[in-house]
Tab-separated table of C-alpha atoms in Angstrom:
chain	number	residue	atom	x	y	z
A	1	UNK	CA	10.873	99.271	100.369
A	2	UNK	CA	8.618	100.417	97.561
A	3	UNK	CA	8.323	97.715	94.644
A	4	UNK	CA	10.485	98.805	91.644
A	5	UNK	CA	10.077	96.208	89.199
A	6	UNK	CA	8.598	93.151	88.071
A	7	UNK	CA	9.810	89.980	88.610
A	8	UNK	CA	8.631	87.510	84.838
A	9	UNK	CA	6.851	85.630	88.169
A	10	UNK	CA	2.983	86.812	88.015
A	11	UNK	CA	2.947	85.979	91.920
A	12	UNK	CA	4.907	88.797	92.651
A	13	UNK	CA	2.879	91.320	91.146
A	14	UNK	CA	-0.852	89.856	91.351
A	15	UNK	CA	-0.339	87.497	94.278
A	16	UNK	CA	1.744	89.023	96.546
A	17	UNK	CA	0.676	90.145	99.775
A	18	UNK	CA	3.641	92.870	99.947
A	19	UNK	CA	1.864	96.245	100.095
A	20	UNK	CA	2.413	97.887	96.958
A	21	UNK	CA	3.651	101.395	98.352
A	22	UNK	CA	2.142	103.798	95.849
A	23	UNK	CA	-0.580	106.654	95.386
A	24	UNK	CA	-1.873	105.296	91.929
A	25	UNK	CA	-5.440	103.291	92.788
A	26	UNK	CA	-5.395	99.489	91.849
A	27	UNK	CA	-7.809	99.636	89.004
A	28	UNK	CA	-5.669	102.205	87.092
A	29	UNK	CA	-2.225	99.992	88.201
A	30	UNK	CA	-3.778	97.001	86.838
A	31	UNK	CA	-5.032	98.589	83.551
A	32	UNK	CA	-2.235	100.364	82.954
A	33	UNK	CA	0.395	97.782	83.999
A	34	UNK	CA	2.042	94.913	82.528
A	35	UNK	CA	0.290	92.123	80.242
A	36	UNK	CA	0.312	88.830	80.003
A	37	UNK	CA	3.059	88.721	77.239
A	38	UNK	CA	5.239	90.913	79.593
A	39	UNK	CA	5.478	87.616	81.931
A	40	UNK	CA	5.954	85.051	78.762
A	41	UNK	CA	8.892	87.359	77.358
A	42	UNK	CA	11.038	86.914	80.141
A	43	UNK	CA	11.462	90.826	80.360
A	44	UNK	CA	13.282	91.092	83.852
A	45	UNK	CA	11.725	94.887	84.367
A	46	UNK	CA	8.563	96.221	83.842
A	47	UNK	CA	7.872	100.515	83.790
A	48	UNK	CA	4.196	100.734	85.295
A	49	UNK	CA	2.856	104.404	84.254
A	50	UNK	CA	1.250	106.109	86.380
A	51	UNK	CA	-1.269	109.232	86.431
A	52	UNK	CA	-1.246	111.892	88.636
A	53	UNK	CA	-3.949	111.927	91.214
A	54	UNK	CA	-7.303	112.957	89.800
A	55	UNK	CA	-6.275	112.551	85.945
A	56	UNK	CA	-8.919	110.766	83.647
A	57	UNK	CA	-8.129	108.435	80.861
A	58	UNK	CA	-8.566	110.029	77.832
A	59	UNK	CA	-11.513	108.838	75.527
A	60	UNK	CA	-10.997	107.128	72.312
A	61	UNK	CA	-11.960	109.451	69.265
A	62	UNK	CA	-15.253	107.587	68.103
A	63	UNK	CA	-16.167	107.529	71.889
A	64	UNK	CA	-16.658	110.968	71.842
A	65	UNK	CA	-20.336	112.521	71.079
A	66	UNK	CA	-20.143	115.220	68.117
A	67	UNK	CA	-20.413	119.134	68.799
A	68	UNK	CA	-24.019	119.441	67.708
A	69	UNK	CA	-25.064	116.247	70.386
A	70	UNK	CA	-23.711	118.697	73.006
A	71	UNK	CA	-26.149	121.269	74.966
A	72	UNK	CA	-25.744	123.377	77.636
A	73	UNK	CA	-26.288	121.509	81.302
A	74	UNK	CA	-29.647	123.485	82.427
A	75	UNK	CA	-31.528	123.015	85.212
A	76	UNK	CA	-33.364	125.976	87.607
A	77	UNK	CA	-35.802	126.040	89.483
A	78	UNK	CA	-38.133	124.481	87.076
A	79	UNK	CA	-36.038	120.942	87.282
A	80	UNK	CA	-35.541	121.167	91.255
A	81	UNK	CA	-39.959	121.962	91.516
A	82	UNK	CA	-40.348	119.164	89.447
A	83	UNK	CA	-37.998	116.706	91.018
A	84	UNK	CA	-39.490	117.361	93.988
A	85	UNK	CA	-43.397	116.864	93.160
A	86	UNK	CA	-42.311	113.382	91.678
A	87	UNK	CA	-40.506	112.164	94.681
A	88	UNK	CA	-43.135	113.588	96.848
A	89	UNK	CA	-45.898	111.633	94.796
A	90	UNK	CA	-44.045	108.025	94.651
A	91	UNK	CA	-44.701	108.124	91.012
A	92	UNK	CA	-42.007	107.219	88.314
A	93	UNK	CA	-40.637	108.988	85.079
A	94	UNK	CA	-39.163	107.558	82.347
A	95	UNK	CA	-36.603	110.144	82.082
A	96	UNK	CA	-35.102	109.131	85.000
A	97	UNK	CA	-35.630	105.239	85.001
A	98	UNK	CA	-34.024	105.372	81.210
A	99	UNK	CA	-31.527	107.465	81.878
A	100	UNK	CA	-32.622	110.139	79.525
A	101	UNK	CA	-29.771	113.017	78.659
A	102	UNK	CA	-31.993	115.515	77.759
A	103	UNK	CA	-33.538	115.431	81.521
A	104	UNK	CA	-32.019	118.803	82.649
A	105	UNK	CA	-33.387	120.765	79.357
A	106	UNK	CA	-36.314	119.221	79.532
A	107	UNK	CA	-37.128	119.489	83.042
A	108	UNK	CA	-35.478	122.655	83.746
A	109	UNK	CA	-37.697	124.068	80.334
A	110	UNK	CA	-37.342	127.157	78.810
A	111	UNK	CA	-39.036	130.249	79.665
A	112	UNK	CA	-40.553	128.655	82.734
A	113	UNK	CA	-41.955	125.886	80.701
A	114	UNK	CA	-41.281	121.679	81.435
A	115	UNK	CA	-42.283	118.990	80.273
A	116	UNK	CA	-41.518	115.641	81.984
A	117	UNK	CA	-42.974	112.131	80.830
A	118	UNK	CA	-44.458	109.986	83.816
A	119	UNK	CA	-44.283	106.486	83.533
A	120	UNK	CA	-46.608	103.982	85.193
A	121	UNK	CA	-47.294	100.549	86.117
A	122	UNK	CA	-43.905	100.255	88.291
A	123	UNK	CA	-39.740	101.338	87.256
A	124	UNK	CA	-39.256	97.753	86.214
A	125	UNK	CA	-40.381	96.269	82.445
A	126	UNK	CA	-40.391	92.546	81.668
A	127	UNK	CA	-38.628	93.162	78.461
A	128	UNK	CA	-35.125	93.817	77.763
A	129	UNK	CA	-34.460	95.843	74.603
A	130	UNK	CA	-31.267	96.468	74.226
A	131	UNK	CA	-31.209	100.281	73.979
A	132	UNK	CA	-32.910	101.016	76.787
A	133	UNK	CA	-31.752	101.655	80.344
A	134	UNK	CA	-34.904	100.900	82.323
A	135	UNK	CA	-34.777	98.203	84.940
A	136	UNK	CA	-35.687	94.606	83.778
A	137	UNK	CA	-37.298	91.650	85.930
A	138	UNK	CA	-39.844	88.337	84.939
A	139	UNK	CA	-41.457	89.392	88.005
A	140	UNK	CA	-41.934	93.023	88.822
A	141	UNK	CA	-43.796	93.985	91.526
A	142	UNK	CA	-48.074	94.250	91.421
A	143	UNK	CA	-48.816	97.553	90.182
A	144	UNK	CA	-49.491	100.289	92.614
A	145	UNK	CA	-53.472	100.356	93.315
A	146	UNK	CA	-52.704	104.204	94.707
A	147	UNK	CA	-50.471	105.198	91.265
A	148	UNK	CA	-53.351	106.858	89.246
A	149	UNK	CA	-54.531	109.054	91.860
A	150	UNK	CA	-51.044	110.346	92.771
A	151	UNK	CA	-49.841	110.514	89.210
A	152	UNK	CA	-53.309	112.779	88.863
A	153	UNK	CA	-51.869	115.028	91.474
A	154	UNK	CA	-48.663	115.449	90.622
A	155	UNK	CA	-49.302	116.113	87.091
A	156	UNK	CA	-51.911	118.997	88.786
A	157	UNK	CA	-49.466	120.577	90.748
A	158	UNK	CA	-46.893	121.489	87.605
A	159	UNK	CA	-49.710	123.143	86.165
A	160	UNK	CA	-49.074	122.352	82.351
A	161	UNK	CA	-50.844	122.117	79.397
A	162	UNK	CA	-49.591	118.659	77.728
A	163	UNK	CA	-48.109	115.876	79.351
A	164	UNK	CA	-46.998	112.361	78.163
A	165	UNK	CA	-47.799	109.378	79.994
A	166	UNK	CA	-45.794	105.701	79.454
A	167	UNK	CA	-45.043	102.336	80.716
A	168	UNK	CA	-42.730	99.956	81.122
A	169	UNK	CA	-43.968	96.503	79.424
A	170	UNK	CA	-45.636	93.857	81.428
A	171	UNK	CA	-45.897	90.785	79.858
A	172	UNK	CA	-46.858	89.320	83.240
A	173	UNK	CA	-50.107	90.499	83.908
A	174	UNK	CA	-53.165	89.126	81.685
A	175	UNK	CA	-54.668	92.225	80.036
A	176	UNK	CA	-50.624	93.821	79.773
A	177	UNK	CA	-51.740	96.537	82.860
A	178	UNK	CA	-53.980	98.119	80.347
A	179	UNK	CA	-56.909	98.607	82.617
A	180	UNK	CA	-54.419	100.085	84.893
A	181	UNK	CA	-53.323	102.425	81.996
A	182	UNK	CA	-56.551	103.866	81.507
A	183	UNK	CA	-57.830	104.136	85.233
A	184	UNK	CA	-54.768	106.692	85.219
A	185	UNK	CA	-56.110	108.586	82.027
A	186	UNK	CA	-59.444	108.781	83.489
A	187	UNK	CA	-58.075	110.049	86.938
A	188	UNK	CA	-55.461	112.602	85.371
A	189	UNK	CA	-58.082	113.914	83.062
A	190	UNK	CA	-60.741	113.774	85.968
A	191	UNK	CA	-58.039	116.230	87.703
A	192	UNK	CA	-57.102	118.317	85.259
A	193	UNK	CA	-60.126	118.413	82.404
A	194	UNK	CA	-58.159	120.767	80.244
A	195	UNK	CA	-55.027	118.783	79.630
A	196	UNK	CA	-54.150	117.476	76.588
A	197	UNK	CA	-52.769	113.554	77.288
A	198	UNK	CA	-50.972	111.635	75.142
A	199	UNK	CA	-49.993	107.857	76.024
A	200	UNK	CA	-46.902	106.251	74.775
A	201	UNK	CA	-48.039	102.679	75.347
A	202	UNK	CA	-46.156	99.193	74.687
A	203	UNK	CA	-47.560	96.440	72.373
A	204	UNK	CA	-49.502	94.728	74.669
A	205	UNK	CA	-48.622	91.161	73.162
A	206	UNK	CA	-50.339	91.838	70.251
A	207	UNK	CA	-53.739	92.158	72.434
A	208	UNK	CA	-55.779	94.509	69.996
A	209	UNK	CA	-58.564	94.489	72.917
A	210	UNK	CA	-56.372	96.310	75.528
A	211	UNK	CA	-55.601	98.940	72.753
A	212	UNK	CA	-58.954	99.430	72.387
A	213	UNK	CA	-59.527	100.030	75.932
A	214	UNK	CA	-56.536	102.493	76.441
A	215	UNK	CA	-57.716	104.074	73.474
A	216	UNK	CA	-61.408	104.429	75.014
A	217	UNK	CA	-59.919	105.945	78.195
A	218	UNK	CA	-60.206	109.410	76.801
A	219	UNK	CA	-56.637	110.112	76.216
A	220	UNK	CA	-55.885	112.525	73.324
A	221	UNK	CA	-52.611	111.511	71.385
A	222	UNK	CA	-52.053	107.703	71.030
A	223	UNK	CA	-48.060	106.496	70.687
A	224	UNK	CA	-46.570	103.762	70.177
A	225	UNK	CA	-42.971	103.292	69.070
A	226	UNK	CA	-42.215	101.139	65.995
A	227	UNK	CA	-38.296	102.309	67.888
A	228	UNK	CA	-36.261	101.296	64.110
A	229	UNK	CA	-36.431	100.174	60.898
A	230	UNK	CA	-37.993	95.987	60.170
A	231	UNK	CA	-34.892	94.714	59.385
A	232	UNK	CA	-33.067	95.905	62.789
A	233	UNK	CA	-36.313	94.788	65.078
A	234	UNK	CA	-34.756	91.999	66.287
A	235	UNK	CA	-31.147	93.563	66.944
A	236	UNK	CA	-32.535	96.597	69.041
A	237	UNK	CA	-35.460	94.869	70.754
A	238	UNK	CA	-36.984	92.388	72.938
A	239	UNK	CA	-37.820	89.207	71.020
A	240	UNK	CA	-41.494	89.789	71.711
A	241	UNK	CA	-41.389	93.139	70.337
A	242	UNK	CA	-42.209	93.467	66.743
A	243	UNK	CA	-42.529	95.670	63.118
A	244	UNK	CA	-45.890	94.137	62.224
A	245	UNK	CA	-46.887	94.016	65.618
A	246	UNK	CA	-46.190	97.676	66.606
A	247	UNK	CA	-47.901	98.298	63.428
A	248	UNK	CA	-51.037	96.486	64.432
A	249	UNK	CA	-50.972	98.552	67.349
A	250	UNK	CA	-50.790	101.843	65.782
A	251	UNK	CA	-53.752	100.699	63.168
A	252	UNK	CA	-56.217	99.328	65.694
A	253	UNK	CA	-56.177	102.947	67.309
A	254	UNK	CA	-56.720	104.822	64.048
A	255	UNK	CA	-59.281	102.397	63.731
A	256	UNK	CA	-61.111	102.865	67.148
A	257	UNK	CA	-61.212	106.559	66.931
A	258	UNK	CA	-60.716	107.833	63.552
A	259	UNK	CA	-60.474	111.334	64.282
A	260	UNK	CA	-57.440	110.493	67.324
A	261	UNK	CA	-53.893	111.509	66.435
A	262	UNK	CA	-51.611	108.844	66.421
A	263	UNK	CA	-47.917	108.941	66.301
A	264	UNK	CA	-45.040	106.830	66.165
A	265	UNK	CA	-40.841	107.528	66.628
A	266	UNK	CA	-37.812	106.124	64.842
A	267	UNK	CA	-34.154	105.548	66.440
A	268	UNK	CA	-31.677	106.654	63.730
A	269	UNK	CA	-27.986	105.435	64.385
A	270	UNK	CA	-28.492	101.947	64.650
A	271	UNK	CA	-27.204	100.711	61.540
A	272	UNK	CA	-30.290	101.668	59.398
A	273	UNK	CA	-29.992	102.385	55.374
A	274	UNK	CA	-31.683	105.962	54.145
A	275	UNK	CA	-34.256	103.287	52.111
A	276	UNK	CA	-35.686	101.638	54.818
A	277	UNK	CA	-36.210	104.793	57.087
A	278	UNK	CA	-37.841	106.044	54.055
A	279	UNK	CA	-39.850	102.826	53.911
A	280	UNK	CA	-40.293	103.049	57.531
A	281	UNK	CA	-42.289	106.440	57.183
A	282	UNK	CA	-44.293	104.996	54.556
A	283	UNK	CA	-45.541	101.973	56.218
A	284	UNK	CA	-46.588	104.415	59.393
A	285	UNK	CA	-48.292	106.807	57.115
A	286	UNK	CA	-50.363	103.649	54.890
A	287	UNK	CA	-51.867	102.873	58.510
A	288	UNK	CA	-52.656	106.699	58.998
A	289	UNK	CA	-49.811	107.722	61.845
A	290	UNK	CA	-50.162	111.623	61.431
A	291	UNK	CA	-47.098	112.408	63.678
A	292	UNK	CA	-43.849	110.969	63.584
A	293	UNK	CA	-40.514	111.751	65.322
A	294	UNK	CA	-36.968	110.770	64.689
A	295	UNK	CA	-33.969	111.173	66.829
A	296	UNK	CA	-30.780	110.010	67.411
A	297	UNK	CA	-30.179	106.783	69.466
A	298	UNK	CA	-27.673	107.059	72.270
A	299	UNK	CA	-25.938	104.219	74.177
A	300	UNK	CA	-27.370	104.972	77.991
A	301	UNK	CA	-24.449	102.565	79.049
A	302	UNK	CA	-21.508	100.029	77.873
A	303	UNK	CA	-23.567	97.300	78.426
A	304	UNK	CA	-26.011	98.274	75.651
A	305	UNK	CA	-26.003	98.211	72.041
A	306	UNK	CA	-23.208	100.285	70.702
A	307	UNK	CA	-23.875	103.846	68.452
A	308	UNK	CA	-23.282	102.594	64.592
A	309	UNK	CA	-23.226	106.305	63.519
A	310	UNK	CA	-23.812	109.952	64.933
A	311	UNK	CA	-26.594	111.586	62.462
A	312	UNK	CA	-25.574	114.680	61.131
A	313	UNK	CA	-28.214	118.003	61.579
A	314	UNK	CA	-28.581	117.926	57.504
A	315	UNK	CA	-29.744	114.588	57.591
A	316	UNK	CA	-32.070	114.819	60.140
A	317	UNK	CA	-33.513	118.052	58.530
A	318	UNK	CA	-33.959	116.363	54.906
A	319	UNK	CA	-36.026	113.442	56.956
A	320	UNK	CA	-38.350	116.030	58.541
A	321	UNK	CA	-38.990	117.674	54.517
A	322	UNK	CA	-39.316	113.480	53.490
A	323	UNK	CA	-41.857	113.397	55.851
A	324	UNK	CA	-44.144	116.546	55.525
A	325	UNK	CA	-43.699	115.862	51.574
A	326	UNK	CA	-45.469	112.200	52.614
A	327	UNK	CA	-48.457	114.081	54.504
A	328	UNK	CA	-47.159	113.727	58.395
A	329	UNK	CA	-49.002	116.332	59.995
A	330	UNK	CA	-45.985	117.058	61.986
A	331	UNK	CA	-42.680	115.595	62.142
A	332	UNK	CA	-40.231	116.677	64.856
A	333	UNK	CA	-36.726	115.437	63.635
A	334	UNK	CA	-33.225	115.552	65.171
């Protein structure tokens, strides 16, 4: 017979090995049946709701992303070449490995023009900020001897102009995987002469001497991610991460080659105050950072560090005139 109520017993409705006769799926039963203070009041009956088959719960208000956070799903034939050349090559990109949103606009471009950013030295990063989505281990696996060469011919098959190269962190090798870095630079540009590189590259542990030889490689934009403002450095990332350290970074570049663009980007929406992203762009400019982008942080899953605000256009617009008025030679904001 099918179950019709409760009994105040919990055995007969977690423990019992009755069948429960009924087309609603156990996770749904169980979160939206009864509670534990059903069972203490005594209550002799218990209504279970139930959805109809295929109905989704309903997100709460703040869970839902504003109008101007939503685009258009894109994709082409743009998004389906390039998907293809990067599983063909073995190579990685950090807009899948983060679990980037924008991946279908980006990808799929616009007017037959994509831009993807490859990211090297494994999927896996010995660091665990908590805003980002890419896989985290003490012990990743040796870098792959073979990735510069195919990341050199993958790049040359999409046939762009620009393309951004990353990494994940890796605190485990001595020299943080920068000679690997720039043996990648060296093939991609060996490749493809014409290209204009830029490398997004971690702190290195504060190692000023692999900067310099990433720097030397003969990449032509250098990045590095202070990610938010000081005071948040040790809510949003990994305790070996740093403000003065990503700082450091971003000097000793400038320093190496003076005439190198360097550029940094800024997570708004973590619980930052409009004084210290304004003090933020100052300290990046005082070290000579000519190009600096802000953008609005996104929570890739539940397990990571919750939105504190969605960043209204206006705001992000009066940041990008705060930041040309301070001498960034470009600022791409919102």
């Amino acid at each position: 017979k099918m179950l019709r109520k409760v009994s105040s017993k919990p055995s007969l409705f977690w423990g019992s090995s009755k069948r429960l006769l009924c087309t609603t799926p156990w996770k749904e039963k169980i979160e939206s049946g009864p509670g534990l203070d059903h069972f203490i009041s005594g209550k002799e009956e218990v209504v279970v709701q139930k959805r109809e088959r295929g109905q989704r719960q309903p997100r709460k208000p703040e869970e839902r992303l504003p109008s101007w956070l939503k685009v258009p799903v894109v994709g082409g034939k743009e998004f389906r070449r390039i998907q293809e050349t990067v599983r063909e090559a073995g190579v990685a990109t950090v807009c899948e490995e983060a679990k980037c949103p924008n991946i279908k606009e980006c990808w799929g471009g616009h007017d037959d023009i994509a831009t993807a950013t490859i990211m090297v030295l494994g999927d896996t990063c010995t660091r665990g900020c908590r805003f980002c989505a890419v896989k985290t281990s003490a012990k990743p696996a040796p870098p792959n001897p073979e990735e510069p060469v195919n990341v050199a011919n993958a790049i040359a098959s999409w046939g762009v102009d620009y393309v951004v190269i990353t990494s994940v962190d890796r605190d485990d090798l001595s020299d943080g995987g920068a000679a690997h870095f720039a043996e990648v630079v060296r093939q991609v540009k060996q490749k493809s002469p014409k290209l204009l590189v830029e490398c997004l590259t971690g702190d290195f542990a504060g190692d000023l001497n692999c900067v310099e030889h990433v720097v030397k490689s003969g990449l032509d934009v250098f990045a590095h991610n202070v990610e938010t403002v000081e005071r948040l450095q040790s809510t949003v990332r990994d305790h070996r991460a740093g403000y003065k350290q990503s700082l450091s970074v971003l000097k000793r570049a400038k320093e190496v080659r003076p005439t190198m663009p360097t550029k940094s980007s800024i997570m708004l929406g973590c619980g930052e105050s409009d004084e210290e992203v304004e003090q933020t762009l100052k300290d990046l400019r005082d070290i000579g950072v000519q190009f600096v982008t802000l953008g609005q942080y996104l929570q890739p899953s539940k397990g990571h560090m919750k939105v504190s605000r969605f960043v209204p256009p206006a705001e992000f617009d009066k940041w990008r005139d705060v930041g040309l008025a301070m001498g960034f030679t470009y600022v791409a904001s919102g």
